[in-house]
PDB file of C-alpha atoms in Angstrom:
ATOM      1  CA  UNK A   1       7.387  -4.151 -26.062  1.00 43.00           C
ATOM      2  CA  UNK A   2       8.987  -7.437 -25.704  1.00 47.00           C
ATOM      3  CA  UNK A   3      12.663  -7.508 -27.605  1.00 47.00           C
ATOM      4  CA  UNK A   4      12.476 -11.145 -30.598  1.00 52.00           C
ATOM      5  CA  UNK A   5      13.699 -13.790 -29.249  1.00 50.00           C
ATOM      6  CA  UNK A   6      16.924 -15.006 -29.080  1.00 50.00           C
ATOM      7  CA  UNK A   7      19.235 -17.240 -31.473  1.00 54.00           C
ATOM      8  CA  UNK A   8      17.629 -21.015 -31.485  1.00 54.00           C
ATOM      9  CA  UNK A   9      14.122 -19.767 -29.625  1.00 56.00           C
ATOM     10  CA  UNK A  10      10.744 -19.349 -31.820  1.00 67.00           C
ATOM     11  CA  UNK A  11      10.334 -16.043 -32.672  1.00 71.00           C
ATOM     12  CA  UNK A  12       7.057 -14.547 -31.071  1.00 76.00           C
ATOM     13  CA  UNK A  13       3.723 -13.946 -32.979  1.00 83.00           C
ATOM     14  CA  UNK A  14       4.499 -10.336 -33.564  1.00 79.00           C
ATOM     15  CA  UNK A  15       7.643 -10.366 -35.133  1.00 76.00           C
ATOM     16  CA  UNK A  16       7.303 -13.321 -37.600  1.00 80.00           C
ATOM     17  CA  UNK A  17       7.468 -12.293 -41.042  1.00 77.00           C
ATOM     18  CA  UNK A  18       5.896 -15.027 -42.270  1.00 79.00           C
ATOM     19  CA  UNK A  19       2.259 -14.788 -39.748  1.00 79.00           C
ATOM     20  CA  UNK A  20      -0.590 -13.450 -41.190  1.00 84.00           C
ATOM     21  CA  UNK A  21      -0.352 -10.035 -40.663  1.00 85.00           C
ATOM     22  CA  UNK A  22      -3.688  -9.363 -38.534  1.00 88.00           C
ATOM     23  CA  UNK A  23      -2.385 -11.605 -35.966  1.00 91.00           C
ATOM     24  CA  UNK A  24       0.923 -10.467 -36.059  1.00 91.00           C
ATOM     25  CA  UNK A  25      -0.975  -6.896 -35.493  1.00 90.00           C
ATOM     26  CA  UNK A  26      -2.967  -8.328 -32.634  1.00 92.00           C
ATOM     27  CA  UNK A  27      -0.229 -10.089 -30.883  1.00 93.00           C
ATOM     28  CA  UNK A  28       1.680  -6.324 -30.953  1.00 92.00           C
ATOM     29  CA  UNK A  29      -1.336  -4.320 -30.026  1.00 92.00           C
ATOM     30  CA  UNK A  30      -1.281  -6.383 -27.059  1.00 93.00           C
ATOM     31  CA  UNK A  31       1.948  -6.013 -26.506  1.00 91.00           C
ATOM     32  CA  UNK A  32       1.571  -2.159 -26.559  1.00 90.00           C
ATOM     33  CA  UNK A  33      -1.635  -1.840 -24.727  1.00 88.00           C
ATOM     34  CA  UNK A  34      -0.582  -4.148 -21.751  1.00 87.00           C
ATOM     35  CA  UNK A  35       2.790  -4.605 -21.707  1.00 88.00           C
ATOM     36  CA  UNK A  36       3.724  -8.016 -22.400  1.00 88.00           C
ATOM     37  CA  UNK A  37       3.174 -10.646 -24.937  1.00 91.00           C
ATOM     38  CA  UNK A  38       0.445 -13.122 -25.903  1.00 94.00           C
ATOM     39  CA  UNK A  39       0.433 -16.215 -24.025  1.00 94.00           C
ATOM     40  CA  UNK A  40      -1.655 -17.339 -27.262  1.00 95.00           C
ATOM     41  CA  UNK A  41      -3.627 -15.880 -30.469  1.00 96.00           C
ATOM     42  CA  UNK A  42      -6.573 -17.945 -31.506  1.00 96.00           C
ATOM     43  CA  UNK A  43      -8.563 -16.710 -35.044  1.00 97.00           C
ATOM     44  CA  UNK A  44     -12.309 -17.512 -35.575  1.00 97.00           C
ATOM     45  CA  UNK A  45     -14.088 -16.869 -38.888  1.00 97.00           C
ATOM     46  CA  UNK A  46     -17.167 -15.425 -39.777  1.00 96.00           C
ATOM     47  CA  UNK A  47     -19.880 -17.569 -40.592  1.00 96.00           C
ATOM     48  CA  UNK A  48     -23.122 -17.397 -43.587  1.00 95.00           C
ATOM     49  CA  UNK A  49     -26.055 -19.574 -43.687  1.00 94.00           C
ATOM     50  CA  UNK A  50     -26.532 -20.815 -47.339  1.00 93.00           C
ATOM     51  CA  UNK A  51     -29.513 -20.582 -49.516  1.00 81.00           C
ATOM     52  CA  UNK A  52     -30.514 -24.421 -48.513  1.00 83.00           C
ATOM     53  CA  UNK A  53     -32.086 -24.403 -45.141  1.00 80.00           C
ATOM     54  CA  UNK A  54     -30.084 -25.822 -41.956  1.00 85.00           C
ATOM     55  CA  UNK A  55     -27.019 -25.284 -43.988  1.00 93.00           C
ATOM     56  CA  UNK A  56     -23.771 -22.815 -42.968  1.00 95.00           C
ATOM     57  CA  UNK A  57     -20.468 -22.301 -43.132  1.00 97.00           C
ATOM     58  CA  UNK A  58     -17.124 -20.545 -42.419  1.00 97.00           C
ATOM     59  CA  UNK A  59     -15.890 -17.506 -44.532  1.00 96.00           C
ATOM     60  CA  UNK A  60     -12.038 -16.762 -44.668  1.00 94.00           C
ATOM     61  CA  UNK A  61     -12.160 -13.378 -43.203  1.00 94.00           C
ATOM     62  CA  UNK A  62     -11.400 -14.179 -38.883  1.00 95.00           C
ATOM     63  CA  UNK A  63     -11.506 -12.180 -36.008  1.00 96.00           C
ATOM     64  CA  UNK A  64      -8.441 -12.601 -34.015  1.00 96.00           C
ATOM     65  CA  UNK A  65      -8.122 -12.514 -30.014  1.00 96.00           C
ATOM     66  CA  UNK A  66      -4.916 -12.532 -28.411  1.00 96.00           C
ATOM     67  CA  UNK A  67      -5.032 -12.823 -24.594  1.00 97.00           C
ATOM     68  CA  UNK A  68      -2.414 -13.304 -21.958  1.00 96.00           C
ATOM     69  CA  UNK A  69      -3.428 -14.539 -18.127  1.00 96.00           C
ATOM     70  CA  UNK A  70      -3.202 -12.424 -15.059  1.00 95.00           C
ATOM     71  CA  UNK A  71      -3.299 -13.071 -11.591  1.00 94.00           C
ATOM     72  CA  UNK A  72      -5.121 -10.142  -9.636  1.00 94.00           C
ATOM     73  CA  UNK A  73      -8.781 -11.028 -10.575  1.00 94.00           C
ATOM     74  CA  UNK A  74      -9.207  -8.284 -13.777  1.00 95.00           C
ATOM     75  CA  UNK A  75      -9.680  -7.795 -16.976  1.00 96.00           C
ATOM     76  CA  UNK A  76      -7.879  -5.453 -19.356  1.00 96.00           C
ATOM     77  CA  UNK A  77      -9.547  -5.281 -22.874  1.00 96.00           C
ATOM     78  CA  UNK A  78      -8.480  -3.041 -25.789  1.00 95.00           C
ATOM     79  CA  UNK A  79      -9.282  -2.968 -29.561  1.00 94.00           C
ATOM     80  CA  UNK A  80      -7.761  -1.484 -32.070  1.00 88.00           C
ATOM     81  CA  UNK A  81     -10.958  -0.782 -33.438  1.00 89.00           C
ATOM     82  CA  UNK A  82     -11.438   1.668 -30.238  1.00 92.00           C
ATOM     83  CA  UNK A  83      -8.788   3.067 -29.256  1.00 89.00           C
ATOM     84  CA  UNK A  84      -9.892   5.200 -26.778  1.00 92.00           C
ATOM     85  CA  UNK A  85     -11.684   2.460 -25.099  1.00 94.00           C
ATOM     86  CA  UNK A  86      -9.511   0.369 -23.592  1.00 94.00           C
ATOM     87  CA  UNK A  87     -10.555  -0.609 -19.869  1.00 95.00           C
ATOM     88  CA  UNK A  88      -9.911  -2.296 -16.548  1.00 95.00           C
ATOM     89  CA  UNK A  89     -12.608  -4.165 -15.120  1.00 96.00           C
ATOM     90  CA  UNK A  90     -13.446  -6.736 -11.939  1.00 96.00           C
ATOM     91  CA  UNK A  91     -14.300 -10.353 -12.839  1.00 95.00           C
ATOM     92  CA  UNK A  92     -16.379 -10.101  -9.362  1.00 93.00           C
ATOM     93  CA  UNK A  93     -18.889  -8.289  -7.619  1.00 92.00           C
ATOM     94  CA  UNK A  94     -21.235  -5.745  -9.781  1.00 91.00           C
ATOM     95  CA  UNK A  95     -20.302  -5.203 -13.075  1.00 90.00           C
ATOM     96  CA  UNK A  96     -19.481  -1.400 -13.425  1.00 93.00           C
ATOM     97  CA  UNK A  97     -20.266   0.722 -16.734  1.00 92.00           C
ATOM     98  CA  UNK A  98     -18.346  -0.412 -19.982  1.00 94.00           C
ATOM     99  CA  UNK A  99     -17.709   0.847 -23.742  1.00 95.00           C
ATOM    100  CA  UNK A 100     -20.220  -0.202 -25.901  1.00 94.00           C
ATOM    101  CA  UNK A 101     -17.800  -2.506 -27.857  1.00 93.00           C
ATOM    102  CA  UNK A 102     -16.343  -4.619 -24.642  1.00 95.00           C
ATOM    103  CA  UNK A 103     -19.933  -5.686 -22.891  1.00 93.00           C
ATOM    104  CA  UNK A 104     -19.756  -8.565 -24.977  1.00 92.00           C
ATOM    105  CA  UNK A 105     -16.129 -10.169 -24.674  1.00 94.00           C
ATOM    106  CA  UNK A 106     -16.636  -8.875 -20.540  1.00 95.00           C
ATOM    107  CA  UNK A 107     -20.269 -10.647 -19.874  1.00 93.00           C
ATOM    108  CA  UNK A 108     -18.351 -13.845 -21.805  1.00 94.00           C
ATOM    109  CA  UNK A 109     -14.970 -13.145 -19.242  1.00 95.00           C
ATOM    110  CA  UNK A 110     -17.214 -13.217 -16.348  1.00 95.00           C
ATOM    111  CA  UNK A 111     -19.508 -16.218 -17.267  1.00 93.00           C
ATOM    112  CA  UNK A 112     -16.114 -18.306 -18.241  1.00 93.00           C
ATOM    113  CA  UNK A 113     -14.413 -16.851 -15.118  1.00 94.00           C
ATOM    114  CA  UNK A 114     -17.702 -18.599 -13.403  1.00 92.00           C
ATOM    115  CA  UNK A 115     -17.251 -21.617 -14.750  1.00 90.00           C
ATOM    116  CA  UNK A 116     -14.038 -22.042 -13.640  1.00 90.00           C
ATOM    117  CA  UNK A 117     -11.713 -20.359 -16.856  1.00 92.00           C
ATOM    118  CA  UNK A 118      -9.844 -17.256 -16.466  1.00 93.00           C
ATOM    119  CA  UNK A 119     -10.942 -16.939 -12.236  1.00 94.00           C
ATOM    120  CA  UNK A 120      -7.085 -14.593 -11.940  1.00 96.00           C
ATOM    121  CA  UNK A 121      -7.948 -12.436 -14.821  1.00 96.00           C
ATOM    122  CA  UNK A 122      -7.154 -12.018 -18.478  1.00 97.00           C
ATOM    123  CA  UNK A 123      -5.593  -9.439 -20.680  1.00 96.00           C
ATOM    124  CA  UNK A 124      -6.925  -9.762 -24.134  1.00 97.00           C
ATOM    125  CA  UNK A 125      -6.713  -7.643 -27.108  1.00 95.00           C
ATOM    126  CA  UNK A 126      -9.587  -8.308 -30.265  1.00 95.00           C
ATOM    127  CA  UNK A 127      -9.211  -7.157 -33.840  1.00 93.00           C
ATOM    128  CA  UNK A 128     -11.587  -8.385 -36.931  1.00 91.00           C
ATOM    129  CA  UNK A 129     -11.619  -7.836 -40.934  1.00 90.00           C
ATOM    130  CA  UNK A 130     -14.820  -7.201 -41.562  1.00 89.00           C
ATOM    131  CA  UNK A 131     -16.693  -3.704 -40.509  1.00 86.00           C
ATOM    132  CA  UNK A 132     -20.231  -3.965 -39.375  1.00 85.00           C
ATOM    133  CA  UNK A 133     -21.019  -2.952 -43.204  1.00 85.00           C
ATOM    134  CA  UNK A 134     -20.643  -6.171 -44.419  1.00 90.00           C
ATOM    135  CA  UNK A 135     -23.318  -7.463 -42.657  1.00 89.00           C
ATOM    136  CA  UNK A 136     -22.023 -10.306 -41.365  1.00 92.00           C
ATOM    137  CA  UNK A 137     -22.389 -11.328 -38.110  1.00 91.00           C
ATOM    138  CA  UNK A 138     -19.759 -10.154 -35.040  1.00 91.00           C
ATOM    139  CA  UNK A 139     -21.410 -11.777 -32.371  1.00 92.00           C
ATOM    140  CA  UNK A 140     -20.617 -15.599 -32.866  1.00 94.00           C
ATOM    141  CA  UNK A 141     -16.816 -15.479 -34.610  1.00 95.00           C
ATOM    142  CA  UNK A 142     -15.992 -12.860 -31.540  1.00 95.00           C
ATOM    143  CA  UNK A 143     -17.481 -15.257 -28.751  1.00 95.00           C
ATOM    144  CA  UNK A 144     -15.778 -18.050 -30.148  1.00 96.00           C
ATOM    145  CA  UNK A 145     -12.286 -16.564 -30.414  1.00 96.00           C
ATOM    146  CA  UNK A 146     -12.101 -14.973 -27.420  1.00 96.00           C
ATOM    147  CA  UNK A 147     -13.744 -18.090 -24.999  1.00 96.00           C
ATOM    148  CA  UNK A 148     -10.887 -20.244 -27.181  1.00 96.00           C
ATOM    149  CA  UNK A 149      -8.223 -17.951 -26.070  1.00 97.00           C
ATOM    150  CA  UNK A 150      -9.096 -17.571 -22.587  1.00 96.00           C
ATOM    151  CA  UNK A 151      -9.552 -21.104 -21.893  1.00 95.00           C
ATOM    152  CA  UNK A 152      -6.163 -21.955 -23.660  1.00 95.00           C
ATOM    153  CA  UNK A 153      -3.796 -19.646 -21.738  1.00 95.00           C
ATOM    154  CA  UNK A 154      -5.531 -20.715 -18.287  1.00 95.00           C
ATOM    155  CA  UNK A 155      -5.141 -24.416 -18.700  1.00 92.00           C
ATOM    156  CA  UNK A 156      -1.986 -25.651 -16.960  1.00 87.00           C
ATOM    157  CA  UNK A 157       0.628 -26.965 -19.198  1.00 83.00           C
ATOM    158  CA  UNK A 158      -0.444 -30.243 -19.815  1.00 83.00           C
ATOM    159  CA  UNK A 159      -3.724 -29.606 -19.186  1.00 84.00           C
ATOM    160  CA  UNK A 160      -6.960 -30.584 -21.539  1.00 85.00           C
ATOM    161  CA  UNK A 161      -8.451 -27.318 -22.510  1.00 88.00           C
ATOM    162  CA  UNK A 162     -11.853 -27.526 -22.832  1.00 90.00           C
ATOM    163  CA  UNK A 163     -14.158 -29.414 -25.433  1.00 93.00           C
ATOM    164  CA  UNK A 164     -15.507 -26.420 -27.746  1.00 93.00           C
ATOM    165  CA  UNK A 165     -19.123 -28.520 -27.268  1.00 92.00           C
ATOM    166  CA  UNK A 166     -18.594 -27.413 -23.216  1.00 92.00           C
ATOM    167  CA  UNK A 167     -17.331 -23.468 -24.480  1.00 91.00           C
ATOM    168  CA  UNK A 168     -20.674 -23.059 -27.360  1.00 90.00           C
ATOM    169  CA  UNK A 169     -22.557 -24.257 -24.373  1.00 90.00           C
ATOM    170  CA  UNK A 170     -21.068 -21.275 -21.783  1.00 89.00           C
ATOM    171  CA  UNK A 171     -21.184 -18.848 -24.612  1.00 89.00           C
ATOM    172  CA  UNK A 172     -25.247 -19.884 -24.916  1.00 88.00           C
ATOM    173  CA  UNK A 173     -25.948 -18.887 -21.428  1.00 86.00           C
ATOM    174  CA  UNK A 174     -24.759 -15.867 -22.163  1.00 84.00           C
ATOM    175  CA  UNK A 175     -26.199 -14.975 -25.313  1.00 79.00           C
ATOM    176  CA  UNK A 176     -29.049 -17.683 -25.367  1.00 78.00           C
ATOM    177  CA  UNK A 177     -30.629 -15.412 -28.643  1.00 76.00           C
ATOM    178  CA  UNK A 178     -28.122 -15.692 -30.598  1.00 83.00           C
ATOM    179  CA  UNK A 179     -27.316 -17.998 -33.596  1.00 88.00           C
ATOM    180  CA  UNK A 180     -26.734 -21.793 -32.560  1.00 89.00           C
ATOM    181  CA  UNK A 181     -25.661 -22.716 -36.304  1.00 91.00           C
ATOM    182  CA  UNK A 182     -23.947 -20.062 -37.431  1.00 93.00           C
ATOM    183  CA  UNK A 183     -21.661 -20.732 -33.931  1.00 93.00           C
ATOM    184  CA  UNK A 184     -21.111 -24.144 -34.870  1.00 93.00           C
ATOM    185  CA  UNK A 185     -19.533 -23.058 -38.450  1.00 95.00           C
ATOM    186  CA  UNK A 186     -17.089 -20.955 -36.430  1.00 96.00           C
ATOM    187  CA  UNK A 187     -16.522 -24.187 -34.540  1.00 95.00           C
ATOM    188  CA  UNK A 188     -16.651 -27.128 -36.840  1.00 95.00           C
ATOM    189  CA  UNK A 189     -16.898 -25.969 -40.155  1.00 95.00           C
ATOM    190  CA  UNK A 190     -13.606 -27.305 -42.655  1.00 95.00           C
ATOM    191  CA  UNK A 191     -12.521 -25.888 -45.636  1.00 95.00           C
ATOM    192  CA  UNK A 192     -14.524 -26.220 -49.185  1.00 94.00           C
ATOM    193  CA  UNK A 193     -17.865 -27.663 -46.966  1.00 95.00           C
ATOM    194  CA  UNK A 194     -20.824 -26.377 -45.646  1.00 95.00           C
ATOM    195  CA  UNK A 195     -22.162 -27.543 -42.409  1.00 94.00           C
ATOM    196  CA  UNK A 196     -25.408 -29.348 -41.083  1.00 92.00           C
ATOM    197  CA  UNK A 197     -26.313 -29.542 -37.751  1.00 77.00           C
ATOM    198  CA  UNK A 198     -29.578 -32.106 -37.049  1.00 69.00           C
ATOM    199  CA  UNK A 199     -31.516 -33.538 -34.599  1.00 69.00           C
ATOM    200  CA  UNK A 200     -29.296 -33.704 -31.016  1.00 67.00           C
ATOM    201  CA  UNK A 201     -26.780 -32.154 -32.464  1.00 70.00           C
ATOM    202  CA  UNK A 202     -25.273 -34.638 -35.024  1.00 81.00           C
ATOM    203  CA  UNK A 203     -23.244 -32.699 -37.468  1.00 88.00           C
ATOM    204  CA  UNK A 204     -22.519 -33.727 -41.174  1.00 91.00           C
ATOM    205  CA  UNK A 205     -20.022 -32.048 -43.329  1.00 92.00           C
ATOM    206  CA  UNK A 206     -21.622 -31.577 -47.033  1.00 92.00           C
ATOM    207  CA  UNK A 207     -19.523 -30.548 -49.914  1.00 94.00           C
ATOM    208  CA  UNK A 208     -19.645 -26.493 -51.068  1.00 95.00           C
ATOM    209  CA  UNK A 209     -16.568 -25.479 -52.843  1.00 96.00           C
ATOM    210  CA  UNK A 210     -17.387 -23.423 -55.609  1.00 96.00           C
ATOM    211  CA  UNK A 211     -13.885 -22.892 -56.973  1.00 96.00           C
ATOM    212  CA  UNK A 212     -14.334 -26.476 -57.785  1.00 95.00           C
ATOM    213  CA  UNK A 213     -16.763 -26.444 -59.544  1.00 94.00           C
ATOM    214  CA  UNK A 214     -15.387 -23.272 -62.137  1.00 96.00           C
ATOM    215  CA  UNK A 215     -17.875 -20.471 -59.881  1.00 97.00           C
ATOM    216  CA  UNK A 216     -17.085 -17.724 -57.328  1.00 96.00           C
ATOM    217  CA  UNK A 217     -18.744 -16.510 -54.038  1.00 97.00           C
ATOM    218  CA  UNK A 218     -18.724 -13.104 -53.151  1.00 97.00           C
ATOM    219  CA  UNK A 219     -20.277 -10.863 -50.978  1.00 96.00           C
ATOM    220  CA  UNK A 220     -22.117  -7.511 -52.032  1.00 95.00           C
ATOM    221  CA  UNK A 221     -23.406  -5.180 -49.385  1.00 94.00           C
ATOM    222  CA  UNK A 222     -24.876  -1.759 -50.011  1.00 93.00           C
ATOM    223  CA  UNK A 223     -25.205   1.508 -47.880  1.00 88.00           C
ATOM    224  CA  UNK A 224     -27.413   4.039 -46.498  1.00 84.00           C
ATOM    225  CA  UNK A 225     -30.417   3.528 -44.392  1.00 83.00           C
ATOM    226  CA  UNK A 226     -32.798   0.285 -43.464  1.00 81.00           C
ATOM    227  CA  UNK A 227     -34.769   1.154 -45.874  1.00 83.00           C
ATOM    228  CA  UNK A 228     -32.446   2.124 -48.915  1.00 86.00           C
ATOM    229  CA  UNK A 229     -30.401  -0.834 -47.900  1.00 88.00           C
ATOM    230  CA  UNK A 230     -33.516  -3.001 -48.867  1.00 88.00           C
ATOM    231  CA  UNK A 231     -34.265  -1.362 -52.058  1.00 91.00           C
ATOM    232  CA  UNK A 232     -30.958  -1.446 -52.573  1.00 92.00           C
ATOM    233  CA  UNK A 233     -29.886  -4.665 -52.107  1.00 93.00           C
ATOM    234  CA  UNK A 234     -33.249  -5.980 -54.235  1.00 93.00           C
ATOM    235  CA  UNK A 235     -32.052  -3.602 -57.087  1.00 94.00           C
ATOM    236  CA  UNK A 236     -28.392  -5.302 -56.881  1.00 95.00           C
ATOM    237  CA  UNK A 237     -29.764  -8.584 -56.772  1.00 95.00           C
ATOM    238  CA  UNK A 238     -32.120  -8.311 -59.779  1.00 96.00           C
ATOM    239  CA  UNK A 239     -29.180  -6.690 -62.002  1.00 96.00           C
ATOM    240  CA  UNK A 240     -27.006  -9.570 -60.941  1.00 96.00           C
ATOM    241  CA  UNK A 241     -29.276 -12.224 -62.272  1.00 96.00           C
ATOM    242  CA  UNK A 242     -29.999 -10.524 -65.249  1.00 96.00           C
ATOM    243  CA  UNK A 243     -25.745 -10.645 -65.582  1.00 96.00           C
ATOM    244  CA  UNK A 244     -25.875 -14.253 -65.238  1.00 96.00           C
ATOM    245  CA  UNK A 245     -25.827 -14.464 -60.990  1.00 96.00           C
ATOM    246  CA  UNK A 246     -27.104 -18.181 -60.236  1.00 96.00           C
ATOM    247  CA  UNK A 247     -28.397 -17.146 -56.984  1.00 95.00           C
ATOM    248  CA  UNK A 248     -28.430 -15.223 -54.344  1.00 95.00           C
ATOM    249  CA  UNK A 249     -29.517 -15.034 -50.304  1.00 93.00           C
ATOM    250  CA  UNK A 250     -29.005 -12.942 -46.997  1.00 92.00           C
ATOM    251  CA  UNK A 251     -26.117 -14.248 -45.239  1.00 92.00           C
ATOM    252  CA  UNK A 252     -27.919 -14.233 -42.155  1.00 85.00           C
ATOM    253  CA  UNK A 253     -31.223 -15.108 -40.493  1.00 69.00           C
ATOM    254  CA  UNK A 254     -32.815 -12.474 -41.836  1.00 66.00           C
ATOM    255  CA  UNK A 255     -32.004  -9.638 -44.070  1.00 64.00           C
ATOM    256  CA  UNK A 256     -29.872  -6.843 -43.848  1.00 79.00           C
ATOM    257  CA  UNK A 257     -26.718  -4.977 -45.095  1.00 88.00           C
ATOM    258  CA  UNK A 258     -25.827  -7.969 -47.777  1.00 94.00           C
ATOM    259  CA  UNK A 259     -26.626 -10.741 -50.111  1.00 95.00           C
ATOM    260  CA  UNK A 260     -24.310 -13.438 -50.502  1.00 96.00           C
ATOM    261  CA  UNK A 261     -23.883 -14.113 -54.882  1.00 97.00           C
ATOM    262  CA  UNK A 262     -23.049 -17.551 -56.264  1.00 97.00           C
ATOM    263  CA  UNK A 263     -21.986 -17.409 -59.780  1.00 97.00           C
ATOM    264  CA  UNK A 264     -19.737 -18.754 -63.021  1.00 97.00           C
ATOM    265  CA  UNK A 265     -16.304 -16.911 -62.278  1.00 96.00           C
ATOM    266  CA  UNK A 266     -16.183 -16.128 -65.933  1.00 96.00           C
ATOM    267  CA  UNK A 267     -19.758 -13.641 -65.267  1.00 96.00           C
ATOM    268  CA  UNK A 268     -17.685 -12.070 -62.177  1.00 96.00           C
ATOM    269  CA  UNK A 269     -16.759  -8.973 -64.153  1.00 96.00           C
ATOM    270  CA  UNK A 270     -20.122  -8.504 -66.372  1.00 96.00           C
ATOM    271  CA  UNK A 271     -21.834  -8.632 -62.491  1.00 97.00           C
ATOM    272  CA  UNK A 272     -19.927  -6.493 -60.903  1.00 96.00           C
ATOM    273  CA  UNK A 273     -20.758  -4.188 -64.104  1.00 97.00           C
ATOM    274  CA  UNK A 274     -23.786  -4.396 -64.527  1.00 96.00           C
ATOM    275  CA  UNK A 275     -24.909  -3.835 -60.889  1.00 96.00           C
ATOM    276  CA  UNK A 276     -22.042  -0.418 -60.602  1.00 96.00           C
ATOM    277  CA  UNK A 277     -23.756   0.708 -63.753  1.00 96.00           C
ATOM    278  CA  UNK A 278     -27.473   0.412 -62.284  1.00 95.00           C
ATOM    279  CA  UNK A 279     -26.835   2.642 -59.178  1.00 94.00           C
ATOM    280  CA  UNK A 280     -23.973   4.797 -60.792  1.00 95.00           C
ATOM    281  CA  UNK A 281     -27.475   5.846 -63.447  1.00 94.00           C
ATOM    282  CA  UNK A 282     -29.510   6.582 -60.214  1.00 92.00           C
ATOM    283  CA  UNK A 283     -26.765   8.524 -58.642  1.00 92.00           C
ATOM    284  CA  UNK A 284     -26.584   5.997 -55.300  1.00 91.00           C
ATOM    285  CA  UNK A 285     -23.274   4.603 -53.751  1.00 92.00           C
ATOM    286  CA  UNK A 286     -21.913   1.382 -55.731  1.00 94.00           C
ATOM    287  CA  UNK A 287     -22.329  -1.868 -53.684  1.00 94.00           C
ATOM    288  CA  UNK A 288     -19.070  -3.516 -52.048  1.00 94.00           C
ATOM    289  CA  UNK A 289     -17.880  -6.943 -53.569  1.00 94.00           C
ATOM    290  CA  UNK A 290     -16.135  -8.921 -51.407  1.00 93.00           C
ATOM    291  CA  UNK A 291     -14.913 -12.247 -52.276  1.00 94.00           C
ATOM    292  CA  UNK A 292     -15.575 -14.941 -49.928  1.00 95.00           C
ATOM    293  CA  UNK A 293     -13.605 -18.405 -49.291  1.00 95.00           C
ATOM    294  CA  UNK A 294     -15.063 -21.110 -47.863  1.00 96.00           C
ATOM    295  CA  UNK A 295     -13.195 -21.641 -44.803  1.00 96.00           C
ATOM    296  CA  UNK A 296     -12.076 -23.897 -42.020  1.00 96.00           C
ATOM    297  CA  UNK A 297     -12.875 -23.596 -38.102  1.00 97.00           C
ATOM    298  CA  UNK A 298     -11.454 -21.188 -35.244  1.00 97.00           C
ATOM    299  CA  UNK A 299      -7.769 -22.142 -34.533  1.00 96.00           C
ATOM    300  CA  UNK A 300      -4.947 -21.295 -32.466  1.00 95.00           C
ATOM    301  CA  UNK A 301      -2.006 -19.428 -34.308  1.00 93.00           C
ATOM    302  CA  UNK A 302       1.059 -20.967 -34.341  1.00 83.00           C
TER     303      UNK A 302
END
């Protein structure tokens, strides 16, 4: 690993006490894995649609890429999330068999690599803070970070990276199923607002800070199979209403591990109560609360 820099230079990512500590983790897992600093981290945070229809935005729990450029035509990609998995693999020619967890960031690295980003390789290390439990989505916050850090460390100094309208529209061809809104919260999204995207793709920032207005977001997923998970999460839902909830709605498209709750923050406690107490009598695993800011867009980190 790299030694901190010396007297009068910026101290890298890694060893700044004052970085948020998953990126100072990523920027030192890459370190370890590959042998040599980030040229840059970028974060990108999760993203919720809202009970209103055409309406998303960020949450303040990223997924962090840190990537460094090579010159030989590869890839090297390694998570701390797998370990074990770490691999080497060809930007050209056929693609060869990959871990489960890279085929996404390596389809993306050879369809920016096409495009003209990243052609002499990339090492790049990926690390998130939500598990797949939470039931929000992986897919777009992932994408976004790692096409933002790939195109920053290959553009020349002085360069103009990329527009992140001409990166969404890369990361479509390669995932064309995927989310198109919930991708431009990742994107565009600012603090305290939720998102709207309309017809041709005019977005308008409309105002969703619930600190503001004296009530709290949070997040409450429950475990155990598809089909507990639904009883489950209707049971949670129903006891938080009852404990003064003002609404609730699936976080994504369509349901699945989690409800996103909007309610007074002085009802947080009798919720979280009341909905503990109502599986704790049927003998089933308590749902997770996670509290959820309403966040700003993917970024580079400083």
């Amino acid at each position: 690993m790299n030694a901190p820099a010396t007297e009068g230079a910026p101290l890298p990512l890694s060893h700044r006490a004052t970085a948020d500590p998953l990126f100072r983790l990523v920027a030192h897992a890459l370190e370890t894995a590959h042998g040599r600093p980030p040229a840059a981290v970028w974060s990108a945070p999760h993203a919720f649609h809202l009970g209103s229809p055409g309406l998303v935005a960020a949450a303040g729990w990223p997924v962090a890429a840190a990537a460094a450029p090579r010159e030989d035509g590869t890839v090297r990609l390694s998570s701390l999330g797998h370990p074990a998995q770490s691999c080497d693999l060809p930007l050209t020619g056929p693609s060869p068999d990959t871990p489960e967890w890279a085929a996404r960031p390596y389809a993306l690295l050879r369809a920016l690599a096409g495009a003209g980003y990243g052609r002499s390789g990339t090492d790049l290390h990926v690390q998130g803070t939500l598990t797949e439990a939470a039931g929000l989505s992986l897919t777009e916050p992932l994408d976004c970070a790692v096409a933002l850090a790939v195109a920053d460390v290959h553009t020349p100094e002085g360069g103009a990276r990329p527009s992140r309208e001409r990166l969404t529209a890369l990361v479509r061809e390669v995932a064309p199923g995927d989310d198109d809104a919930l991708r431009d919260a990742v994107l565009f999204a600012r603090p305290g607002t939720a998102l709207h995207a309309g017809r041709g793709g005019v977005r308008r920032s409309v105002p969703f800070d619930p600190p503001a207005s004296g009530a709290c977001l949070v997040l409450m997923a429950v475990r155990g199979s598809a089909r507990e998970r639904a009883d489950g999460l209707a049971r949670a839902v129903e006891c938080a209403r009852r404990a003064g909830a003002l609404s609730a709605w699936p976080p994504g498209g369509r349901p699945g591990r989690s409800v996103l709750v909007l309610l007074p923050r002085d009802r947080l406690t009798a919720v979280r109560a009341a909905v503990a107490d109502a599986f704790r009598d049927r003998s089933l695993p308590v749902p997770r609360f996670v509290n959820v800011a309403v966040a700003g867009a993917a970024r580079r980190e400083e």
